[in-house]
Structure formats: structure tokens, C-alpha cells
């Protein structure tokens, strides 16, 4: 039986996770070998401090190996029937939502499909990904989890660029009825292109405003006074009706 869209993405995420785990194990083994080579003449098993260092090192390695086993266990099988879906609005069962998503994908109705990081054509993409369908906006977290946001719960999507708390930030903000979802990127123009693509399907009711300044103002208004945010949103939406 051929896999559907979500199962294919789960299989791909599992494959990527396994590669990351084995790559991490290889790096760990190399670091331990280097550490042993550099410090083998410094350890004295009769010295309590040397034994203590080895105990701590053994605990660290043990914890990392347990984490590896857990990660491989989670990636052991393909998520089926929407098992890896996160439904923040609890609008239906995971199986029912997965059915709608798979049906729309099989009908070629994927409107936007972009990784939040920009990659050259020769590079294999990884990390968080945004997929827009007629019914849902999907956020793939780069591992196994897929957050499904109903289209009718979304108010506004924008690329937020600037300084926040002293550090430079680039992210895609998704304002919804319940909360603001954030997908953090690096390349400013790439995240702006993703926002522009989504604007073609989810109208930008705040298109008359500077999105850079407005994103911070609305983010604060959304947190402090949700009712005022909704009044402003409905007012701007009404102008375009």
C-alpha cells in the first residue's frame, strides 16, 4: 500500500532523525577517543579527583546513550492516522484531520510548501517547514511533530524582522484565535518571500501598514488587550469587504 502525504513526511522525518542520531554518536565517539588520547597519561586511578572525573564522564555518556535510545525508539515507525498531528484548536479527531490533509495533498492542492531556512539547490533542506493547504496551515517542526492550524482560525501572517530584546530576529508570525505561532528563520528575504506567498491565499488585512512596525505593535496588543486587537482587525477587514 502506498503511503499518503503525512505518512511520507513522517517516514522522511524518521530517516533524517536516524541520520542525526548516528552522526551524533560518531561525533561523540570521536570526541571521547580524542579526550582519551590527550588525557590518558594524566589520569591516576588512585587519585580520588581522577576517579571523580571518570564517574562524571561515565554519567554524561550514559545520559547521552539513553537519549539516543529514546530518539531511535520514537523514530522506529511511521506515524499513521495523524498520530503525529498537534491540533491546537481540537476541532476534530486526528484521524479525521489527517484524512482531509491527505486528500487535499493527493489532489495537488498544496498551495505553499517552504522550509523556513533558505537552502541552495545543491543542499538538502532540513528543519521547520510551512505547508499551506485549502483547509490547514501545517508547521513541520523538523522532527516528527506537525501542527495543523485551520485556515479559518488565522487572522494575519507576517514576516517579523528587527531587533527584539537586543538581538536581531527573523520569524514568521501566525496570528490565530488562540495564540501567535512563531517559526524562526535566518534569511530575511526568504522569510519575507514565504509571507508574500501566503498572502496570495490568506488576504493581508493590514496591507496598508508597515509590517515591520505593525508586527511588534499587534503582538503587544494581542497579548495585552485581545478585544481591542479584534476590533482593529475587524475594522481593517471591513474596509476590504
mmCIF file of C-alpha atoms in Angstrom:
data_model
loop_
_atom_site.group_PDB
_atom_site.id
_atom_site.type_symbol
_atom_site.label_atom_id
_atom_site.label_comp_id
_atom_site.label_asym_id
_atom_site.label_seq_id
_atom_site.Cartn_x
_atom_site.Cartn_y
_atom_site.Cartn_z
ATOM 1 C CA UNK A 1 0.000 0.000 0.000
ATOM 2 C CA UNK A 2 1.438 3.376 -0.977
ATOM 3 C CA UNK A 3 1.914 5.937 1.764
ATOM 4 C CA UNK A 4 -0.174 9.087 1.959
ATOM 5 C CA UNK A 5 1.223 12.609 2.367
ATOM 6 C CA UNK A 6 1.551 12.670 6.163
ATOM 7 C CA UNK A 7 2.973 9.157 6.290
ATOM 8 C CA UNK A 8 5.554 10.026 3.637
ATOM 9 C CA UNK A 9 6.596 13.095 5.623
ATOM 10 C CA UNK A 10 6.789 11.015 8.810
ATOM 11 C CA UNK A 11 8.998 8.460 7.085
ATOM 12 C CA UNK A 12 11.259 11.212 5.805
ATOM 13 C CA UNK A 13 11.479 12.816 9.253
ATOM 14 C CA UNK A 14 12.332 9.423 10.788
ATOM 15 C CA UNK A 15 15.084 8.894 8.246
ATOM 16 C CA UNK A 16 16.517 12.330 8.960
ATOM 17 C CA UNK A 17 16.317 11.777 12.733
ATOM 18 C CA UNK A 18 18.198 8.492 12.468
ATOM 19 C CA UNK A 19 20.940 10.121 10.430
ATOM 20 C CA UNK A 20 21.257 12.889 13.029
ATOM 21 C CA UNK A 21 21.439 10.347 15.852
ATOM 22 C CA UNK A 22 24.104 8.216 14.207
ATOM 23 C CA UNK A 23 26.009 11.325 13.201
ATOM 24 C CA UNK A 24 25.907 12.484 16.821
ATOM 25 C CA UNK A 25 27.101 9.086 18.017
ATOM 26 C CA UNK A 26 30.016 9.199 15.589
ATOM 27 C CA UNK A 27 30.947 12.673 16.814
ATOM 28 C CA UNK A 28 30.680 11.571 20.451
ATOM 29 C CA UNK A 29 32.870 8.540 19.831
ATOM 30 C CA UNK A 30 35.450 10.756 18.123
ATOM 31 C CA UNK A 31 35.467 13.259 20.988
ATOM 32 C CA UNK A 32 35.839 10.513 23.587
ATOM 33 C CA UNK A 33 38.700 8.975 21.644
ATOM 34 C CA UNK A 34 40.405 12.365 21.377
ATOM 35 C CA UNK A 35 39.845 13.023 25.072
ATOM 36 C CA UNK A 36 41.318 9.649 25.962
ATOM 37 C CA UNK A 37 44.358 10.228 23.749
ATOM 38 C CA UNK A 38 45.021 13.676 25.228
ATOM 39 C CA UNK A 39 44.442 12.788 28.864
ATOM 40 C CA UNK A 40 45.369 9.111 29.208
ATOM 41 C CA UNK A 41 48.666 9.951 30.894
ATOM 42 C CA UNK A 42 47.021 12.408 33.279
ATOM 43 C CA UNK A 43 44.602 10.022 34.954
ATOM 44 C CA UNK A 44 45.647 8.246 38.106
ATOM 45 C CA UNK A 45 43.069 5.755 39.310
ATOM 46 C CA UNK A 46 44.499 6.061 42.793
ATOM 47 C CA UNK A 47 43.680 9.778 42.741
ATOM 48 C CA UNK A 48 40.108 10.489 44.026
ATOM 49 C CA UNK A 49 39.779 13.527 41.753
ATOM 50 C CA UNK A 50 40.646 11.467 38.667
ATOM 51 C CA UNK A 51 38.091 8.822 39.633
ATOM 52 C CA UNK A 52 35.502 11.533 40.164
ATOM 53 C CA UNK A 53 36.106 12.938 36.676
ATOM 54 C CA UNK A 54 35.677 9.467 35.177
ATOM 55 C CA UNK A 55 32.432 8.936 37.109
ATOM 56 C CA UNK A 56 31.020 12.232 35.834
ATOM 57 C CA UNK A 57 32.142 11.382 32.318
ATOM 58 C CA UNK A 58 30.502 7.964 32.578
ATOM 59 C CA UNK A 59 27.237 9.540 33.766
ATOM 60 C CA UNK A 60 27.316 12.002 30.873
ATOM 61 C CA UNK A 61 27.889 9.245 28.335
ATOM 62 C CA UNK A 62 25.127 7.163 29.933
ATOM 63 C CA UNK A 63 22.634 10.013 29.743
ATOM 64 C CA UNK A 64 23.513 10.645 26.104
ATOM 65 C CA UNK A 65 23.115 6.969 25.238
ATOM 66 C CA UNK A 66 19.699 6.882 26.919
ATOM 67 C CA UNK A 67 18.701 9.950 24.889
ATOM 68 C CA UNK A 68 19.874 8.187 21.731
ATOM 69 C CA UNK A 69 17.819 5.085 22.524
ATOM 70 C CA UNK A 70 14.719 7.210 23.226
ATOM 71 C CA UNK A 71 15.193 9.144 19.980
ATOM 72 C CA UNK A 72 15.599 5.992 17.938
ATOM 73 C CA UNK A 73 12.565 4.458 19.648
ATOM 74 C CA UNK A 74 10.437 7.475 18.685
ATOM 75 C CA UNK A 75 11.654 7.211 15.100
ATOM 76 C CA UNK A 76 11.117 3.478 14.866
ATOM 77 C CA UNK A 77 7.904 3.585 12.845
ATOM 78 C CA UNK A 78 5.859 5.759 10.562
ATOM 79 C CA UNK A 79 3.139 7.858 12.218
ATOM 80 C CA UNK A 80 -0.206 6.778 10.814
ATOM 81 C CA UNK A 81 -3.750 8.164 11.010
ATOM 82 C CA UNK A 82 -2.467 11.553 12.142
ATOM 83 C CA UNK A 83 -0.640 10.209 15.200
ATOM 84 C CA UNK A 84 1.978 12.964 14.992
ATOM 85 C CA UNK A 85 -0.510 15.803 14.463
ATOM 86 C CA UNK A 86 -0.881 18.567 17.036
ATOM 87 C CA UNK A 87 -4.347 20.153 16.896
ATOM 88 C CA UNK A 88 -4.266 23.352 18.977
ATOM 89 C CA UNK A 89 -7.962 24.037 18.304
ATOM 90 C CA UNK A 90 -9.207 20.469 18.927
ATOM 91 C CA UNK A 91 -11.656 20.902 16.075
ATOM 92 C CA UNK A 92 -11.829 17.192 15.197
ATOM 93 C CA UNK A 93 -10.106 13.859 15.720
ATOM 94 C CA UNK A 94 -6.545 13.438 14.487
ATOM 95 C CA UNK A 95 -7.672 10.737 12.091
ATOM 96 C CA UNK A 96 -10.334 12.972 10.535
ATOM 97 C CA UNK A 97 -7.945 15.927 10.161
ATOM 98 C CA UNK A 98 -5.277 13.657 8.679
ATOM 99 C CA UNK A 99 -7.847 12.412 6.170
ATOM 100 C CA UNK A 100 -8.601 15.960 4.980
ATOM 101 C CA UNK A 101 -4.916 16.864 4.760
ATOM 102 C CA UNK A 102 -4.014 13.704 2.842
ATOM 103 C CA UNK A 103 -6.939 14.113 0.468
ATOM 104 C CA UNK A 104 -6.059 17.721 -0.387
ATOM 105 C CA UNK A 105 -2.384 16.834 -0.867
ATOM 106 C CA UNK A 106 -3.259 13.886 -3.118
ATOM 107 C CA UNK A 107 -5.426 16.221 -5.212
ATOM 108 C CA UNK A 108 -2.443 18.534 -5.776
ATOM 109 C CA UNK A 109 -3.846 21.331 -3.625
ATOM 110 C CA UNK A 110 -0.611 22.207 -1.821
ATOM 111 C CA UNK A 111 -0.574 25.997 -2.196
ATOM 112 C CA UNK A 112 2.685 26.821 -0.395
ATOM 113 C CA UNK A 113 5.474 24.456 0.618
ATOM 114 C CA UNK A 114 8.578 26.157 2.016
ATOM 115 C CA UNK A 115 11.327 25.451 4.531
ATOM 116 C CA UNK A 116 11.878 28.364 6.899
ATOM 117 C CA UNK A 117 15.619 28.224 6.201
ATOM 118 C CA UNK A 118 16.930 29.079 2.748
ATOM 119 C CA UNK A 119 18.936 26.338 1.006
ATOM 120 C CA UNK A 120 20.905 26.303 -2.201
ATOM 121 C CA UNK A 121 19.624 23.882 -4.831
ATOM 122 C CA UNK A 122 22.526 21.513 -4.167
ATOM 123 C CA UNK A 123 21.796 21.349 -0.436
ATOM 124 C CA UNK A 124 19.266 19.031 1.179
ATOM 125 C CA UNK A 125 16.731 21.060 3.224
ATOM 126 C CA UNK A 126 16.006 20.332 6.866
ATOM 127 C CA UNK A 127 14.355 21.963 9.861
ATOM 128 C CA UNK A 128 10.987 23.666 10.169
ATOM 129 C CA UNK A 129 8.696 23.810 7.180
ATOM 130 C CA UNK A 130 5.431 25.579 6.365
ATOM 131 C CA UNK A 131 2.812 23.949 4.121
ATOM 132 C CA UNK A 132 -0.438 25.689 3.184
ATOM 133 C CA UNK A 133 -3.472 23.689 2.064
ATOM 134 C CA UNK A 134 -7.049 24.864 1.418
ATOM 135 C CA UNK A 135 -8.101 23.695 4.891
ATOM 136 C CA UNK A 136 -4.957 23.927 7.022
ATOM 137 C CA UNK A 137 -1.643 25.635 7.521
ATOM 138 C CA UNK A 138 0.844 22.975 8.617
ATOM 139 C CA UNK A 139 4.023 23.614 10.578
ATOM 140 C CA UNK A 140 6.501 20.735 10.416
ATOM 141 C CA UNK A 141 8.928 21.071 13.323
ATOM 142 C CA UNK A 142 11.762 19.271 11.509
ATOM 143 C CA UNK A 143 11.306 16.095 13.527
ATOM 144 C CA UNK A 144 8.050 14.216 13.981
ATOM 145 C CA UNK A 145 5.504 16.793 15.143
ATOM 146 C CA UNK A 146 3.132 18.524 12.703
ATOM 147 C CA UNK A 147 0.990 21.415 13.977
ATOM 148 C CA UNK A 148 -2.222 21.805 11.956
ATOM 149 C CA UNK A 149 -3.827 25.267 12.120
ATOM 150 C CA UNK A 150 -7.289 25.610 10.492
ATOM 151 C CA UNK A 151 -7.327 28.329 7.827
ATOM 152 C CA UNK A 152 -10.458 29.919 9.300
ATOM 153 C CA UNK A 153 -8.698 30.442 12.653
ATOM 154 C CA UNK A 154 -5.933 32.605 11.173
ATOM 155 C CA UNK A 155 -6.123 36.410 11.400
ATOM 156 C CA UNK A 156 -2.822 37.516 9.927
ATOM 157 C CA UNK A 157 0.558 36.168 8.837
ATOM 158 C CA UNK A 158 3.628 38.344 8.507
ATOM 159 C CA UNK A 159 7.413 38.281 8.438
ATOM 160 C CA UNK A 160 8.715 39.974 11.569
ATOM 161 C CA UNK A 161 12.187 41.423 11.126
ATOM 162 C CA UNK A 162 14.108 43.631 13.525
ATOM 163 C CA UNK A 163 15.552 43.737 16.997
ATOM 164 C CA UNK A 164 13.742 42.271 19.954
ATOM 165 C CA UNK A 165 15.302 42.420 23.395
ATOM 166 C CA UNK A 166 18.637 43.491 21.943
ATOM 167 C CA UNK A 167 19.021 40.607 19.490
ATOM 168 C CA UNK A 168 18.185 40.506 15.781
ATOM 169 C CA UNK A 169 15.224 38.299 14.947
ATOM 170 C CA UNK A 170 13.615 36.965 11.774
ATOM 171 C CA UNK A 171 10.445 34.954 12.105
ATOM 172 C CA UNK A 172 7.123 34.155 10.533
ATOM 173 C CA UNK A 173 4.303 35.191 12.870
ATOM 174 C CA UNK A 174 0.910 33.488 12.590
ATOM 175 C CA UNK A 175 -1.825 35.321 14.496
ATOM 176 C CA UNK A 176 -4.728 32.990 15.314
ATOM 177 C CA UNK A 177 -7.795 32.970 17.539
ATOM 178 C CA UNK A 178 -5.916 31.181 20.307
ATOM 179 C CA UNK A 179 -2.272 32.299 20.157
ATOM 180 C CA UNK A 180 0.558 33.560 17.993
ATOM 181 C CA UNK A 181 2.582 30.772 16.390
ATOM 182 C CA UNK A 182 6.212 31.558 15.559
ATOM 183 C CA UNK A 183 8.539 29.932 13.047
ATOM 184 C CA UNK A 184 12.048 31.345 13.439
ATOM 185 C CA UNK A 185 14.231 31.789 10.365
ATOM 186 C CA UNK A 186 17.580 33.328 9.470
ATOM 187 C CA UNK A 187 17.415 34.754 5.965
ATOM 188 C CA UNK A 188 15.299 37.934 5.933
ATOM 189 C CA UNK A 189 14.358 37.919 2.237
ATOM 190 C CA UNK A 190 13.481 34.223 2.285
ATOM 191 C CA UNK A 191 11.060 34.574 5.222
ATOM 192 C CA UNK A 192 9.539 37.636 3.550
ATOM 193 C CA UNK A 193 9.015 35.595 0.370
ATOM 194 C CA UNK A 194 7.209 32.906 2.359
ATOM 195 C CA UNK A 195 4.944 35.549 3.887
ATOM 196 C CA UNK A 196 4.273 37.042 0.445
ATOM 197 C CA UNK A 197 3.355 33.620 -0.960
ATOM 198 C CA UNK A 198 0.871 33.007 1.846
ATOM 199 C CA UNK A 199 -0.607 36.484 1.324
ATOM 200 C CA UNK A 200 -1.856 35.287 -2.057
ATOM 201 C CA UNK A 201 -4.197 32.839 -0.308
ATOM 202 C CA UNK A 202 -4.789 34.392 3.118
ATOM 203 C CA UNK A 203 -5.506 38.083 2.445
ATOM 204 C CA UNK A 204 -3.391 40.559 4.382
ATOM 205 C CA UNK A 205 -5.970 42.842 6.017
ATOM 206 C CA UNK A 206 -3.164 45.087 7.289
ATOM 207 C CA UNK A 207 -1.557 45.678 3.893
ATOM 208 C CA UNK A 208 -1.818 49.477 4.299
ATOM 209 C CA UNK A 209 0.593 49.421 7.243
ATOM 210 C CA UNK A 210 4.328 48.927 7.635
ATOM 211 C CA UNK A 211 4.515 45.210 8.568
ATOM 212 C CA UNK A 212 7.791 45.570 10.475
ATOM 213 C CA UNK A 213 6.459 48.157 12.898
ATOM 214 C CA UNK A 214 2.912 46.776 12.965
ATOM 215 C CA UNK A 215 4.030 43.236 13.827
ATOM 216 C CA UNK A 216 5.500 44.373 17.136
ATOM 217 C CA UNK A 217 2.568 46.662 17.941
ATOM 218 C CA UNK A 218 -0.030 43.988 17.189
ATOM 219 C CA UNK A 219 1.976 41.359 19.026
ATOM 220 C CA UNK A 220 1.800 43.502 22.171
ATOM 221 C CA UNK A 221 -1.861 44.402 21.610
ATOM 222 C CA UNK A 222 -2.735 40.742 21.082
ATOM 223 C CA UNK A 223 -1.132 39.840 24.419
ATOM 224 C CA UNK A 224 -2.433 42.805 26.432
ATOM 225 C CA UNK A 225 -5.892 43.501 25.008
ATOM 226 C CA UNK A 226 -7.325 40.776 22.787
ATOM 227 C CA UNK A 227 -10.664 42.528 22.398
ATOM 228 C CA UNK A 228 -9.018 45.708 21.103
ATOM 229 C CA UNK A 229 -6.964 43.613 18.679
ATOM 230 C CA UNK A 230 -10.150 42.012 17.355
ATOM 231 C CA UNK A 231 -11.848 45.387 16.949
ATOM 232 C CA UNK A 232 -8.900 46.694 14.958
ATOM 233 C CA UNK A 233 -8.780 43.511 12.864
ATOM 234 C CA UNK A 234 -12.500 43.608 12.092
ATOM 235 C CA UNK A 235 -12.280 47.311 11.231
ATOM 236 C CA UNK A 236 -9.475 46.724 8.726
ATOM 237 C CA UNK A 237 -11.177 43.629 7.350
ATOM 238 C CA UNK A 238 -14.402 45.596 6.854
ATOM 239 C CA UNK A 239 -12.601 48.185 4.715
ATOM 240 C CA UNK A 240 -11.761 45.426 2.219
ATOM 241 C CA UNK A 241 -15.153 43.728 2.183
#
